[in-house]
Amino acid sequence: MSAYFEIRNLKIDYKTYEKQQRVLDIERIAIEKGKTYGIVGESGSGKTVLALAIMGLLPCPPGIIKSGEIIFDGQDLLKKKNKEMGEKYRGNRIAMIFQDPMSTLNPVFTVGYQMIQIIKQHQKLNKKEAYKKAIEMIEVVKLPDVDDIMKKYPHQLSGGQRQRIIIAMALACGAEFLIADEPTRNLDVTIQASILKLMKELQKKFGVTVLFIANNLSLVSTFCDEIGILHNGKIVEQGRVEEVIKSSKNTYTKILIDSVTKGESVTKKKQEKDEVLLEVKSLKKYFPVKKRKSSKLFVKAVDDVDLKIYKGEVVGIVGESGCGKSTLVNTILNLHEPTSGQVLFDGKNIFELDKNQLRKTRKDIQIVFQDPYWSLNPRWLVKDIISEPIKVHEKLNSISILKRVEDLLELVGLPKSSAFKYPHEFSGGQRQRIAIARALAVNPKLVVLDEPTSSIDVISQAQILELLKELRGRLRLTNILISHDLSVVNYLADKVVIMYLGKIVEYGEAIEVFNNPLHPYTKALFNSIPSLESSGIESLVTLEGNVPSAINPPSGCRFHTRCSMANERCSKEMPAMKVYNDNHSAACFLYEQ
Amino acid sequence: MDTRINNLLEIIRPRIKEIRFSFYLLKKNKLTLAAFYIIVTLIVLAVLAPYVIPYPSHISDEANVANKLLPPSREFLFGTDELGRDIFSRVIYGIRISLTTAILAVGLAIIIGVPLGAIAGTIGGWADEVIMRITDIFLSFPPLLLAIAIVSIVGSSLNNAIMAIALSWWPWYTRLVRGQAVSLKERKFIQAAEAIGTSKWKIIFSHVVPNTISPVIVQASMDMGGVILTIASLSFLGLGAQAPTPEWGLMINTSRNYFLNAWWYSIFPGLAIFITVLVFNLLGDGFREIMDPKTRKR
Amino acid sequence: MKKFLCFVLMKCIMGAIITGCSGGQQQSTQTTENKLKIAYYAFISEPYIDFDPSVEYSNGIIVLHNIYETLTRYDINTEKIEPLLAEEWTSNEDGTVWNFKLRQGVKFHDGAELNAEAVKKSIERTMDLQMGAAYIWDCVDEIKVIDDYTVEFVLSYPAPLDLIASAGYAAFIISPNAVDKDTGWFNEGNEAGTGPYKVQQVTKGEEVILAKFDDYWKGWSDNQYDRVIIKKIPESSSRRQLVEKGEAQITSGLSVTDIKALRENPAVNVIEGPSWTNIIGFFNTEKKPLDNVDFRKAICYAFPYEEVVSDIKEGMAYKSTGLIPKGLWGHDESLMQYETDLQKAEEYLIKSGVNSEGLKLELTFTSGTEELRNMAQLYQVNLKKLGIELQIQEMNWDNVWEKSKNTNPEDRQDILFMQWWPDYASPMSWLYSLVYSEEDILFNLSYIKDENLDVMIEEADILSATDRVEAEKLIVDVQKEVLDKAYFIHAYDDKSVWAVDAGFKGFKPNPAYEGVVFFYDTYYE
């Protein structure tokens, strides 16, 4: 007697030019009906292979299913012919939700059209009935203005809305088994929380069994009943969430848990001289909206921001997508021209420098980008990548350059032989190290880290953070750290800045802000992030509504439309940054003295 | 010194791996593989031509009119032409001419077209507008006609033909590279280079251009076939190679006067053109297949 | 596989298109049903450039000599000037006054009568227009009408007017009704001649169709042709095919291989005859190293004379002896000839002191003639043995001529090959056009500026009117000097080679009228 969904002895190989590798070797996974099972694995662990294999979508070749069974409701899916899978199972009983809803939805058809098509195909209803069903499901996923939504195209919806549509599609066809492969990876934290809550509700309501795949341990453990840890194609540990987390037996699991919790340890505060390195004054950056030739509309990406960064500090900038943190940083780096305002670096306004002086300033401000894959030129050797800034700003001969490169590699913990390799020969984490080495190549005064860990694996993340901490101690750099991951900011930053819709809403020392958030947005933000300690999805705070448009931001306090504590004044007046105590300030009327 | 050599080897080693991988993919497609071997043979013949052909003096040194227009025999595998010269030797020697002119023409087109495309794509703005409008103008002429027009002005010779072809071919590369450059702009490493302070020119030539090589190689190998055909056409029209150069198109032109009596004179050069153009097209197709999954892999 | 087949298909289509293009249009107007006898002359080029008989200086004479007539005509059988529109003529002692008696009862196509007035007006028209070969009348001071059928020419210097009046160009007699018309009227396709054929239809650049003029003064017999078609067929192989099939009656300018094949064909007759066309190589004597006599001699000894005549022309040419071609007065068989002798060439090369290492000479000639190209390539082979590289540049005539006329001698070619034939039956054509010094470059493309030669030529010209024998002596002396100075390569004298349908009779090529078929003299069998 097998469980509702069971995988037995599944062995899958992948054949590449060089060799044939075993990518999946699962002894047993069993899921009861109506339960949620989470699979946690890093990239390359085989989770996508698993998902595709279940759906019968694994490309063979290069995949080779050597042995095993996937039992679903008594039937072995691996033995089914493709036709049968397509007619009876795929889309019907088993539905899959992918990571990127934009690529799942066809951009040239309206959302309504696509929903109706799918319903018609799987449920054999006529157009009218299908339309009704579609509306029903969209309401189920809690999207308002259903008729309006049906007429919209995917690109006109936000990421969260799109993902809800995908869920609606999955449920509309009566799926009883849902495979969710990183469904919230591309979404903001607050949106993520609401999607997860929705999924949990629907699961209970429709009795759907969920297989949830992600690389975020906190996320999976918050959402699921049982989890399995996937490492190098094998399930190294599985069981109920509490058991696995609290009393894990496997080494890898332990490392994983450590990496996650590490980020929440207390950071040291640095005593520094009060010398200002970078000062931002009333900075505004508006992008013209190119809808029509004469547009007076602007995207107010950064709207009147003041900021002071002292030497030796690490300042974290936190905010969700669209808050303006990337634009702020790009403007500081002079990759954008500001609409108004000043940026003073070492006392000089960088926008008033001539070409030569600007070049010298560039030497002092370096950046590590978010994406370790494309921030390095794939056709350059590592040594050329790292030495590029050296060649631009200094005049060294090639032997000295090579020496410097080797020193830098050592500094970031990579072997010297890396210098003559190509980026694609390294993992994500290692590439990020290369990027860091490059940033440090010319001894800059300020290093900006733009989401340095978001695109890499949990374990590598932890290592990178360790490295950054170490470097900071050794080199006494000043850093600006942008992240949406609070644990990262918590780990490294001295001060933290919270941004919302182009404005700074809260500012202060990291420990202070984290322990005692003032601004309602900050509170909501902190509480919507799942952690290993959170007791289930229900405990997450969700923010209603979407982030308002930056072209036409709300009047008065930007956040008042979504704030549970807003009053009339909030919609009329803009609150200024008021110091609460010491270095902690917030822009909210609640804290007016 | 030792380290320098070591370093050089280190640079070459990963490239060798790439090449080995390409061969592996190449082997998979039988037709492309055959084309590849034929091209290697052609190149070998081109290089060794003067030493392997039976009558090397028949290229331009000698003529034996008494032997004119003899049909194929053991002595003269492809027969003789109107001046008694061995057509087989001349056709084989012609490989050298076709290949070198094609490589020069395509090479020149790439040297002109690729930088322009990279500049247009990376800098954008007015540079893009100006370059693309010029490209559009050149593209609106059919390549052969443009080449004919250019050669008519500067005079007929093989060198002028090469130049004319390069001038009519470069716009395709500009367009190709520009498209690549525009999509590469979005890649972070370009932004990273800007943030580092690398000059715009260095970005274009050190960052952008190397990443556009793959489609350029595909295009170039397919163009080889087209260029060989164009050169032959120009020579056929009297606008390219001049007597006594054993260029295939010129040979076919001359053969027109005798084709009722000497079928071999037009068939063999024609066959040579056919085979050469065909194998380059097949190779180009094969390259495209190789390059695609690779870029996906990256 | 699919790609392979597509390619093969493409190649076949391409091949078909190419051969199709060269094939030209198919033509079959030969209909025996009409019982009209049609003679079709497939011609290598456009039938005419100008349709105005006073102006035309090119191919057009092949048409005009059937529509118009001249006072006298060079007869190939007697090799003498014979009467045509003029019955007889006399001249005074020093050849300055010529008196022609006209034939009576000759009608123009438009009905007008041939008389002295008409002749005077015709020739004056040509002289006034000063186009084409009008220069042949330069000697004429005044034309007097003595009576209705007697014309007198008063010359400013002695000249053989009977010869001049028989010229291939510029000597046609036009109807008095048309004398006032301008060139444009003629170019529309109109004519006003006395000849055996009238114009039926004209398509400029392509073809001319002529119809029998019933009132022709010589009268008609049954087996003569009612219609004549002259059409442009540029490809030798196409012309050959037309004659082979019997669709065309006559053609010329076939390649040597085509002729060879046609000789075997019983349905086709190959007719050879004397031609006064020869091929001459011109040296750019104003450019180093061709300004050096010994160098010129050296490369004269390098030219492959025998090979050209026997292998390239397959015997359909004579090796040139001197400047004047075989069969024309002024030709002297005893003149020296340069032989192909590479040793002598070496000797003269050394003697000249010119360093032939890496020396490049540029040769130009008009594209389209196989023989010239092959000749050039053989010459190239020989010169290579001397260490000289000959670069062959064949272009169309306009470009060749343009290049030769460059004001800077350095920008001109080194060697130029050209054909030459006379405007009328006189060797003076070669001497005046090719040897006599020129202010503005025309055809003296060796750029000879020799006062002595100029004087000799002028004297010979005067003598030619009165004392042929003395004139010839001078002409031979000029040729001796030219040979001595190695101003030219005397390559070969062409033979006139025609391919005619076996049923087409009565044709004999006339070297005084290059390319002309006098259709009246032909008949159908």
PDB file of N, CA, C and O in Angstrom, chain A residues 393-422:
ATOM      1  N   HIS A 393      42.989  52.568 -13.755  1.00  0.00           N
ATOM      2  CA  HIS A 393      43.371  53.644 -12.842  1.00  0.00           C
ATOM      3  C   HIS A 393      44.840  53.707 -12.493  1.00  0.00           C
ATOM      4  O   HIS A 393      45.314  54.716 -11.990  1.00  0.00           O
ATOM      5  N   GLU A 394      45.559  52.625 -12.695  1.00  0.00           N
ATOM      6  CA  GLU A 394      46.973  52.657 -12.307  1.00  0.00           C
ATOM      7  C   GLU A 394      47.834  52.193 -13.449  1.00  0.00           C
ATOM      8  O   GLU A 394      47.374  51.533 -14.369  1.00  0.00           O
ATOM      9  N   LYS A 395      49.089  52.534 -13.354  1.00  0.00           N
ATOM     10  CA  LYS A 395      49.992  52.115 -14.415  1.00  0.00           C
ATOM     11  C   LYS A 395      50.975  51.101 -13.860  1.00  0.00           C
ATOM     12  O   LYS A 395      52.037  51.467 -13.398  1.00  0.00           O
ATOM     13  N   LEU A 396      50.595  49.862 -13.908  1.00  0.00           N
ATOM     14  CA  LEU A 396      51.509  48.823 -13.446  1.00  0.00           C
ATOM     15  C   LEU A 396      51.887  47.929 -14.612  1.00  0.00           C
ATOM     16  O   LEU A 396      51.117  47.783 -15.553  1.00  0.00           O
ATOM     17  N   ASN A 397      53.040  47.312 -14.526  1.00  0.00           N
ATOM     18  CA  ASN A 397      53.383  46.367 -15.584  1.00  0.00           C
ATOM     19  C   ASN A 397      52.676  45.045 -15.306  1.00  0.00           C
ATOM     20  O   ASN A 397      52.128  44.812 -14.230  1.00  0.00           O
ATOM     21  N   SER A 398      52.714  44.190 -16.294  1.00  0.00           N
ATOM     22  CA  SER A 398      51.863  43.002 -16.210  1.00  0.00           C
ATOM     23  C   SER A 398      52.264  42.067 -15.080  1.00  0.00           C
ATOM     24  O   SER A 398      51.431  41.358 -14.524  1.00  0.00           O
ATOM     25  N   ILE A 399      53.525  42.054 -14.731  1.00  0.00           N
ATOM     26  CA  ILE A 399      53.925  41.147 -13.656  1.00  0.00           C
ATOM     27  C   ILE A 399      53.350  41.633 -12.325  1.00  0.00           C
ATOM     28  O   ILE A 399      52.827  40.850 -11.532  1.00  0.00           O
ATOM     29  N   SER A 400      53.430  42.955 -12.122  1.00  0.00           N
ATOM     30  CA  SER A 400      52.866  43.495 -10.881  1.00  0.00           C
ATOM     31  C   SER A 400      51.375  43.280 -10.833  1.00  0.00           C
ATOM     32  O   SER A 400      50.804  42.997  -9.786  1.00  0.00           O
ATOM     33  N   ILE A 401      50.750  43.438 -11.976  1.00  0.00           N
ATOM     34  CA  ILE A 401      49.301  43.255 -12.019  1.00  0.00           C
ATOM     35  C   ILE A 401      48.952  41.827 -11.623  1.00  0.00           C
ATOM     36  O   ILE A 401      48.053  41.587 -10.821  1.00  0.00           O
ATOM     37  N   LEU A 402      49.684  40.890 -12.176  1.00  0.00           N
ATOM     38  CA  LEU A 402      49.402  39.494 -11.862  1.00  0.00           C
ATOM     39  C   LEU A 402      49.584  39.229 -10.368  1.00  0.00           C
ATOM     40  O   LEU A 402      48.789  38.548  -9.734  1.00  0.00           O
ATOM     41  N   LYS A 403      50.616  39.836  -9.820  1.00  0.00           N
ATOM     42  CA  LYS A 403      50.857  39.653  -8.389  1.00  0.00           C
ATOM     43  C   LYS A 403      49.692  40.188  -7.587  1.00  0.00           C
ATOM     44  O   LYS A 403      49.184  39.566  -6.665  1.00  0.00           O
ATOM     45  N   ARG A 404      49.260  41.376  -7.974  1.00  0.00           N
ATOM     46  CA  ARG A 404      48.139  41.983  -7.252  1.00  0.00           C
ATOM     47  C   ARG A 404      46.895  41.101  -7.352  1.00  0.00           C
ATOM     48  O   ARG A 404      46.161  40.915  -6.391  1.00  0.00           O
ATOM     49  N   VAL A 405      46.673  40.567  -8.572  1.00  0.00           N
ATOM     50  CA  VAL A 405      45.515  39.699  -8.766  1.00  0.00           C
ATOM     51  C   VAL A 405      45.602  38.486  -7.854  1.00  0.00           C
ATOM     52  O   VAL A 405      44.628  38.086  -7.206  1.00  0.00           O
ATOM     53  N   GLU A 406      46.765  37.907  -7.804  1.00  0.00           N
ATOM     54  CA  GLU A 406      46.912  36.720  -6.949  1.00  0.00           C
ATOM     55  C   GLU A 406      46.682  37.051  -5.484  1.00  0.00           C
ATOM     56  O   GLU A 406      46.039  36.297  -4.744  1.00  0.00           O
ATOM     57  N   ASP A 407      47.170  38.223  -5.083  1.00  0.00           N
ATOM     58  CA  ASP A 407      46.930  38.636  -3.694  1.00  0.00           C
ATOM     59  C   ASP A 407      45.442  38.781  -3.412  1.00  0.00           C
ATOM     60  O   ASP A 407      44.936  38.349  -2.367  1.00  0.00           O
ATOM     61  N   LEU A 408      44.770  39.388  -4.360  1.00  0.00           N
ATOM     62  CA  LEU A 408      43.339  39.609  -4.180  1.00  0.00           C
ATOM     63  C   LEU A 408      42.591  38.279  -4.105  1.00  0.00           C
ATOM     64  O   LEU A 408      41.665  38.112  -3.326  1.00  0.00           O
ATOM     65  N   LEU A 409      42.989  37.355  -4.965  1.00  0.00           N
ATOM     66  CA  LEU A 409      42.334  36.049  -4.941  1.00  0.00           C
ATOM     67  C   LEU A 409      42.507  35.387  -3.582  1.00  0.00           C
ATOM     68  O   LEU A 409      41.578  34.804  -3.033  1.00  0.00           O
ATOM     69  N   GLU A 410      43.690  35.536  -3.068  1.00  0.00           N
ATOM     70  CA  GLU A 410      43.943  34.971  -1.753  1.00  0.00           C
ATOM     71  C   GLU A 410      43.063  35.633  -0.715  1.00  0.00           C
ATOM     72  O   GLU A 410      42.503  34.982   0.165  1.00  0.00           O
ATOM     73  N   LEU A 411      42.945  36.930  -0.850  1.00  0.00           N
ATOM     74  CA  LEU A 411      42.159  37.701   0.096  1.00  0.00           C
ATOM     75  C   LEU A 411      40.713  37.221   0.148  1.00  0.00           C
ATOM     76  O   LEU A 411      40.105  37.139   1.207  1.00  0.00           O
ATOM     77  N   VAL A 412      40.161  36.901  -1.013  1.00  0.00           N
ATOM     78  CA  VAL A 412      38.762  36.474  -1.028  1.00  0.00           C
ATOM     79  C   VAL A 412      38.625  34.961  -0.902  1.00  0.00           C
ATOM     80  O   VAL A 412      37.529  34.430  -1.043  1.00  0.00           O
ATOM     81  N   GLY A 413      39.737  34.303  -0.669  1.00  0.00           N
ATOM     82  CA  GLY A 413      39.632  32.879  -0.385  1.00  0.00           C
ATOM     83  C   GLY A 413      39.538  31.997  -1.621  1.00  0.00           C
ATOM     84  O   GLY A 413      38.941  30.920  -1.581  1.00  0.00           O
ATOM     85  N   LEU A 414      40.138  32.432  -2.723  1.00  0.00           N
ATOM     86  CA  LEU A 414      40.144  31.577  -3.909  1.00  0.00           C
ATOM     87  C   LEU A 414      41.580  31.169  -4.227  1.00  0.00           C
ATOM     88  O   LEU A 414      42.510  31.925  -3.953  1.00  0.00           O
ATOM     89  N   PRO A 415      41.765  29.992  -4.831  1.00  0.00           N
ATOM     90  CA  PRO A 415      43.131  29.570  -5.161  1.00  0.00           C
ATOM     91  C   PRO A 415      43.730  30.439  -6.259  1.00  0.00           C
ATOM     92  O   PRO A 415      43.005  30.972  -7.087  1.00  0.00           O
ATOM     93  N   LYS A 416      45.057  30.524  -6.258  1.00  0.00           N
ATOM     94  CA  LYS A 416      45.736  31.373  -7.243  1.00  0.00           C
ATOM     95  C   LYS A 416      45.460  30.923  -8.667  1.00  0.00           C
ATOM     96  O   LYS A 416      45.431  31.711  -9.597  1.00  0.00           O
ATOM     97  N   SER A 417      45.282  29.613  -8.828  1.00  0.00           N
ATOM     98  CA  SER A 417      45.079  29.092 -10.189  1.00  0.00           C
ATOM     99  C   SER A 417      43.800  29.628 -10.819  1.00  0.00           C
ATOM    100  O   SER A 417      43.602  29.538 -12.024  1.00  0.00           O
ATOM    101  N   SER A 418      42.926  30.214 -10.022  1.00  0.00           N
ATOM    102  CA  SER A 418      41.680  30.743 -10.582  1.00  0.00           C
ATOM    103  C   SER A 418      41.935  31.806 -11.629  1.00  0.00           C
ATOM    104  O   SER A 418      41.117  32.028 -12.507  1.00  0.00           O
ATOM    105  N   ALA A 419      43.102  32.456 -11.507  1.00  0.00           N
ATOM    106  CA  ALA A 419      43.357  33.607 -12.381  1.00  0.00           C
ATOM    107  C   ALA A 419      43.231  33.262 -13.856  1.00  0.00           C
ATOM    108  O   ALA A 419      42.822  34.077 -14.672  1.00  0.00           O
ATOM    109  N   PHE A 420      43.581  32.032 -14.213  1.00  0.00           N
ATOM    110  CA  PHE A 420      43.583  31.702 -15.634  1.00  0.00           C
ATOM    111  C   PHE A 420      42.391  30.878 -16.034  1.00  0.00           C
ATOM    112  O   PHE A 420      42.428  30.119 -16.988  1.00  0.00           O
ATOM    113  N   LYS A 421      41.308  31.017 -15.279  1.00  0.00           N
ATOM    114  CA  LYS A 421      40.106  30.285 -15.653  1.00  0.00           C
ATOM    115  C   LYS A 421      39.035  31.256 -16.115  1.00  0.00           C
ATOM    116  O   LYS A 421      39.155  32.468 -15.956  1.00  0.00           O
ATOM    117  N   TYR A 422      37.963  30.695 -16.652  1.00  0.00           N
ATOM    118  CA  TYR A 422      36.842  31.511 -17.087  1.00  0.00           C
ATOM    119  C   TYR A 422      35.752  31.496 -16.031  1.00  0.00           C
ATOM    120  O   TYR A 422      35.624  30.526 -15.283  1.00  0.00           O
TER     121      TYR A 422
END
